[in-house]
Amino acid sequence: MIIRGDFGEPYCSQSCHEKGGKYASAVMLKNQSGVCGICQKPVQASMYGTSNCAIVPYEGVNLFICNSCTVQGKAHLKSYEKCCMCQKTL
Ligand SMILES: [Zn+2]
Ligand SMILES: [Zn+2]
């Protein structure tokens, strides 16, 4: 069974899907900054302020995807064949 998140990222189970959502929200709440995983542009995450990226849990870290890389990010995650949360092969 594969469950996909908002960015098409795959999860092996409902429980991993929920964990992934909580994980991304936690990063947003902390207003973490980082670099886009696709184009390496600096990004700023924010739950209530100005956020210019999305966050997807990926191989145990958070993957930032800037607003300009939404399409590429989704395409990449669609072809990813492991659970984004627990790395189980799907
Ligand atoms: Zn980008
Ligand atoms: Zn999983």
CSV table of N, CA and C and ligand atoms in Angstrom, one decimal:
chain,number,residue,atom,x,y,z
A,1,MET,N,0.8,-1.2,0.0
A,1,MET,CA,0.0,0.0,0.0
A,1,MET,C,0.9,1.2,0.0
A,2,ILE,N,0.6,2.2,-0.9
A,2,ILE,CA,1.3,3.4,-0.9
A,2,ILE,C,0.3,4.6,-0.7
A,3,ILE,N,0.6,5.4,0.3
A,3,ILE,CA,-0.2,6.6,0.5
A,3,ILE,C,0.7,7.8,0.2
A,4,ARG,N,0.1,8.7,-0.6
A,4,ARG,CA,0.9,9.9,-1.0
A,4,ARG,C,0.4,11.2,-0.3
A,5,GLY,N,1.4,12.0,0.0
A,5,GLY,CA,1.2,13.2,0.6
A,5,GLY,C,0.9,14.4,-0.4
A,6,ASP,N,0.9,15.6,0.1
A,6,ASP,CA,0.5,16.7,-0.7
A,6,ASP,C,1.5,16.9,-1.9
A,7,PHE,N,2.8,16.5,-1.7
A,7,PHE,CA,3.7,16.6,-2.8
A,7,PHE,C,4.0,15.4,-3.6
A,8,GLY,N,3.1,14.4,-3.4
A,8,GLY,CA,3.2,13.1,-4.1
A,8,GLY,C,4.2,12.2,-3.4
A,9,GLU,N,4.7,12.6,-2.2
A,9,GLU,CA,5.7,11.8,-1.5
A,9,GLU,C,5.0,10.5,-1.0
A,10,PRO,N,5.7,9.4,-1.2
A,10,PRO,CA,5.1,8.1,-0.8
A,10,PRO,C,5.3,7.8,0.7
A,11,TYR,N,4.3,7.2,1.3
A,11,TYR,CA,4.4,6.6,2.6
A,11,TYR,C,3.9,5.2,2.6
A,12,CYS,N,4.5,4.3,3.5
A,12,CYS,CA,4.1,2.9,3.5
A,12,CYS,C,2.8,2.7,4.2
A,13,SER,N,2.4,3.6,5.1
A,13,SER,CA,1.2,3.4,5.9
A,13,SER,C,0.6,4.7,6.3
A,14,GLN,N,-0.7,4.6,6.8
A,14,GLN,CA,-1.4,5.8,7.3
A,14,GLN,C,-0.6,6.4,8.4
A,15,SER,N,0.0,5.6,9.3
A,15,SER,CA,0.7,6.1,10.4
A,15,SER,C,2.0,6.9,10.0
A,16,CYS,N,2.7,6.4,9.0
A,16,CYS,CA,3.9,7.1,8.5
A,16,CYS,C,3.4,8.4,7.8
A,17,HIS,N,2.3,8.4,7.2
A,17,HIS,CA,1.7,9.6,6.5
A,17,HIS,C,1.5,10.7,7.6
A,18,GLU,N,0.8,10.2,8.7
A,18,GLU,CA,0.5,11.2,9.8
A,18,GLU,C,1.8,11.7,10.4
A,19,LYS,N,2.8,10.8,10.6
A,19,LYS,CA,4.0,11.2,11.2
A,19,LYS,C,4.7,12.3,10.3
A,20,GLY,N,4.7,12.0,9.0
A,20,GLY,CA,5.3,12.9,8.0
A,20,GLY,C,4.6,14.3,8.1
A,21,GLY,N,3.3,14.4,8.2
A,21,GLY,CA,2.6,15.6,8.3
A,21,GLY,C,3.0,16.4,9.6
A,22,LYS,N,3.1,15.7,10.7
A,22,LYS,CA,3.5,16.3,12.0
A,22,LYS,C,4.9,16.8,11.9
A,23,TYR,N,5.8,16.0,11.3
A,23,TYR,CA,7.2,16.4,11.1
A,23,TYR,C,7.3,17.7,10.4
A,24,ALA,N,6.6,17.8,9.3
A,24,ALA,CA,6.7,19.0,8.4
A,24,ALA,C,6.1,20.2,9.2
A,25,SER,N,5.0,20.0,9.9
A,25,SER,CA,4.4,21.1,10.7
A,25,SER,C,5.4,21.6,11.8
A,26,ALA,N,6.1,20.6,12.4
A,26,ALA,CA,7.0,21.0,13.5
A,26,ALA,C,8.1,21.9,12.9
A,27,VAL,N,8.6,21.6,11.7
A,27,VAL,CA,9.7,22.4,11.1
A,27,VAL,C,9.1,23.8,10.7
A,28,MET,N,7.9,23.8,10.2
A,28,MET,CA,7.2,25.1,9.9
A,28,MET,C,7.1,26.0,11.2
A,29,LEU,N,6.7,25.3,12.3
A,29,LEU,CA,6.5,26.1,13.6
A,29,LEU,C,7.8,26.6,14.1
A,30,LYS,N,8.9,25.9,13.8
A,30,LYS,CA,10.2,26.4,14.3
A,30,LYS,C,10.8,27.5,13.4
A,31,ASN,N,10.0,27.9,12.4
A,31,ASN,CA,10.5,28.9,11.4
A,31,ASN,C,11.9,28.6,10.9
A,32,GLN,N,12.2,27.3,10.6
A,32,GLN,CA,13.5,26.9,10.2
A,32,GLN,C,13.8,27.5,8.8
A,33,SER,N,15.1,27.8,8.6
A,33,SER,CA,15.5,28.2,7.3
A,33,SER,C,16.4,27.1,6.7
A,34,GLY,N,16.6,27.1,5.4
A,34,GLY,CA,17.4,26.1,4.8
A,34,GLY,C,17.6,26.4,3.4
A,35,VAL,N,18.0,25.4,2.6
A,35,VAL,CA,18.1,25.6,1.2
A,35,VAL,C,17.3,24.6,0.4
A,36,CYS,N,16.7,25.1,-0.7
A,36,CYS,CA,15.9,24.3,-1.5
A,36,CYS,C,16.7,23.0,-2.0
A,37,GLY,N,16.1,21.9,-1.8
A,37,GLY,CA,16.7,20.6,-2.2
A,37,GLY,C,16.9,20.4,-3.7
A,38,ILE,N,16.2,21.3,-4.5
A,38,ILE,CA,16.3,21.1,-5.9
A,38,ILE,C,17.2,22.2,-6.5
A,39,CYS,N,17.0,23.5,-6.2
A,39,CYS,CA,17.8,24.5,-6.8
A,39,CYS,C,18.8,25.2,-5.9
A,40,GLN,N,18.9,24.7,-4.6
A,40,GLN,CA,19.8,25.2,-3.6
A,40,GLN,C,19.6,26.7,-3.2
A,41,LYS,N,18.5,27.3,-3.5
A,41,LYS,CA,18.2,28.7,-3.2
A,41,LYS,C,17.9,28.7,-1.7
A,42,PRO,N,18.3,29.7,-0.9
A,42,PRO,CA,17.9,29.8,0.5
A,42,PRO,C,16.4,29.9,0.6
A,43,VAL,N,15.8,29.2,1.6
A,43,VAL,CA,14.4,29.3,1.8
A,43,VAL,C,14.1,29.5,3.3
A,44,GLN,N,12.9,30.0,3.6
A,44,GLN,CA,12.5,30.2,5.0
A,44,GLN,C,11.1,29.5,5.2
A,45,ALA,N,11.1,28.7,6.2
A,45,ALA,CA,9.8,28.0,6.5
A,45,ALA,C,9.1,28.8,7.6
A,46,SER,N,7.8,28.8,7.5
A,46,SER,CA,7.1,29.5,8.6
A,46,SER,C,5.6,29.0,8.5
A,47,MET,N,5.1,28.8,9.7
A,47,MET,CA,3.7,28.3,9.8
A,47,MET,C,2.7,29.5,9.6
A,48,TYR,N,3.0,30.6,10.2
A,48,TYR,CA,2.0,31.7,10.2
A,48,TYR,C,2.6,33.0,9.5
A,49,GLY,N,3.9,33.0,9.3
A,49,GLY,CA,4.5,34.2,8.6
A,49,GLY,C,4.6,33.9,7.1
A,50,THR,N,5.6,34.5,6.5
A,50,THR,CA,5.8,34.4,5.1
A,50,THR,C,6.7,33.2,4.9
A,51,SER,N,6.2,32.2,4.2
A,51,SER,CA,7.0,31.0,3.9
A,51,SER,C,7.1,30.9,2.4
A,52,ASN,N,8.4,30.6,2.0
A,52,ASN,CA,8.5,30.5,0.5
A,52,ASN,C,8.9,29.1,0.1
A,53,CYS,N,8.5,28.2,0.9
A,53,CYS,CA,8.9,26.8,0.6
A,53,CYS,C,7.9,25.8,1.2
A,54,ALA,N,7.9,24.6,0.7
A,54,ALA,CA,7.2,23.5,1.3
A,54,ALA,C,8.2,22.6,2.0
A,55,ILE,N,7.8,21.8,2.9
A,55,ILE,CA,8.7,20.8,3.6
A,55,ILE,C,8.1,19.4,3.4
A,56,VAL,N,9.0,18.5,3.1
A,56,VAL,CA,8.6,17.1,2.9
A,56,VAL,C,9.6,16.3,3.7
A,57,PRO,N,9.2,15.4,4.5
A,57,PRO,CA,10.1,14.5,5.2
A,57,PRO,C,10.8,13.6,4.2
A,58,TYR,N,12.1,13.4,4.3
A,58,TYR,CA,12.8,12.7,3.2
A,58,TYR,C,14.0,12.1,3.8
A,59,GLU,N,14.1,10.8,3.8
A,59,GLU,CA,15.3,10.0,4.3
A,59,GLU,C,15.7,10.5,5.7
A,60,GLY,N,14.8,10.8,6.6
A,60,GLY,CA,15.1,11.2,7.9
A,60,GLY,C,15.5,12.6,8.1
A,61,VAL,N,15.5,13.4,7.1
A,61,VAL,CA,15.7,14.8,7.2
A,61,VAL,C,14.6,15.6,6.6
A,62,ASN,N,14.5,16.9,6.7
A,62,ASN,CA,13.5,17.6,6.0
A,62,ASN,C,14.0,18.1,4.7
A,63,LEU,N,13.2,17.9,3.7
A,63,LEU,CA,13.6,18.4,2.3
A,63,LEU,C,12.8,19.7,2.1
A,64,PHE,N,13.5,20.8,1.9
A,64,PHE,CA,12.8,22.0,1.6
A,64,PHE,C,12.6,22.1,0.0
A,65,ILE,N,11.5,22.5,-0.4
A,65,ILE,CA,11.2,22.7,-1.8
A,65,ILE,C,10.7,24.1,-2.0
A,66,CYS,N,11.4,25.0,-2.6
A,66,CYS,CA,11.0,26.4,-2.8
A,66,CYS,C,9.8,26.4,-3.7
A,67,ASN,N,9.1,27.6,-3.7
A,67,ASN,CA,7.9,27.7,-4.5
A,67,ASN,C,8.1,27.6,-6.0
A,68,SER,N,9.4,27.9,-6.5
A,68,SER,CA,9.6,27.8,-7.9
A,68,SER,C,9.9,26.4,-8.3
A,69,CYS,N,10.2,25.5,-7.4
A,69,CYS,CA,10.6,24.1,-7.7
A,69,CYS,C,9.5,23.1,-7.4
A,70,THR,N,8.2,23.6,-7.2
A,70,THR,CA,7.1,22.7,-6.9
A,70,THR,C,7.0,21.6,-7.9
A,71,VAL,N,7.0,21.9,-9.2
A,71,VAL,CA,6.8,20.9,-10.2
A,71,VAL,C,7.9,19.9,-10.2
A,72,GLN,N,9.2,20.3,-10.2
A,72,GLN,CA,10.3,19.4,-10.2
A,72,GLN,C,10.3,18.5,-8.9
A,73,GLY,N,9.9,19.2,-7.8
A,73,GLY,CA,9.9,18.5,-6.5
A,73,GLY,C,8.9,17.3,-6.6
A,74,LYS,N,7.7,17.7,-7.1
A,74,LYS,CA,6.7,16.6,-7.1
A,74,LYS,C,7.1,15.5,-8.1
A,75,ALA,N,7.7,15.8,-9.2
A,75,ALA,CA,8.1,14.8,-10.1
A,75,ALA,C,9.1,13.9,-9.5
A,76,HIS,N,10.1,14.5,-8.7
A,76,HIS,CA,11.1,13.7,-8.1
A,76,HIS,C,10.5,12.7,-7.0
A,77,LEU,N,9.6,13.3,-6.2
A,77,LEU,CA,9.0,12.5,-5.2
A,77,LEU,C,8.0,11.4,-5.7
A,78,LYS,N,7.5,11.6,-6.9
A,78,LYS,CA,6.6,10.6,-7.5
A,78,LYS,C,7.4,9.4,-7.9
A,79,SER,N,8.6,9.6,-8.2
A,79,SER,CA,9.4,8.4,-8.7
A,79,SER,C,10.2,7.8,-7.6
A,80,TYR,N,10.1,8.4,-6.4
A,80,TYR,CA,10.8,7.9,-5.2
A,80,TYR,C,10.1,6.6,-4.7
A,81,GLU,N,10.9,5.6,-4.4
A,81,GLU,CA,10.3,4.3,-4.2
A,81,GLU,C,10.5,3.8,-2.7
A,82,LYS,N,10.7,4.7,-1.8
A,82,LYS,CA,10.8,4.3,-0.4
A,82,LYS,C,9.8,5.2,0.4
A,83,CYS,N,9.4,4.7,1.5
A,83,CYS,CA,8.6,5.4,2.4
A,83,CYS,C,9.4,6.7,2.9
A,84,CYS,N,8.8,7.9,2.8
A,84,CYS,CA,9.6,9.1,3.1
A,84,CYS,C,9.8,9.1,4.6
A,85,MET,N,9.1,8.4,5.4
A,85,MET,CA,9.2,8.5,6.8
A,85,MET,C,10.1,7.4,7.4
A,86,CYS,N,9.9,6.2,7.0
A,86,CYS,CA,10.7,5.1,7.7
A,86,CYS,C,11.6,4.4,6.7
A,87,GLN,N,11.7,4.9,5.4
A,87,GLN,CA,12.7,4.4,4.4
A,87,GLN,C,12.4,3.0,4.0
A,88,LYS,N,11.2,2.4,4.3
A,88,LYS,CA,10.9,1.1,3.9
A,88,LYS,C,10.7,1.1,2.3
A,89,THR,N,11.3,0.1,1.7
A,89,THR,CA,11.1,0.0,0.2
A,89,THR,C,9.7,-0.3,-0.1
A,90,LEU,N,9.1,0.4,-1.1
A,90,LEU,CA,7.7,0.2,-1.4
A,90,LEU,C,7.6,-0.6,-2.7
B,1,ZN,ZN,14.1,25.6,-5.6
B,2,ZN,ZN,6.8,4.1,6.5
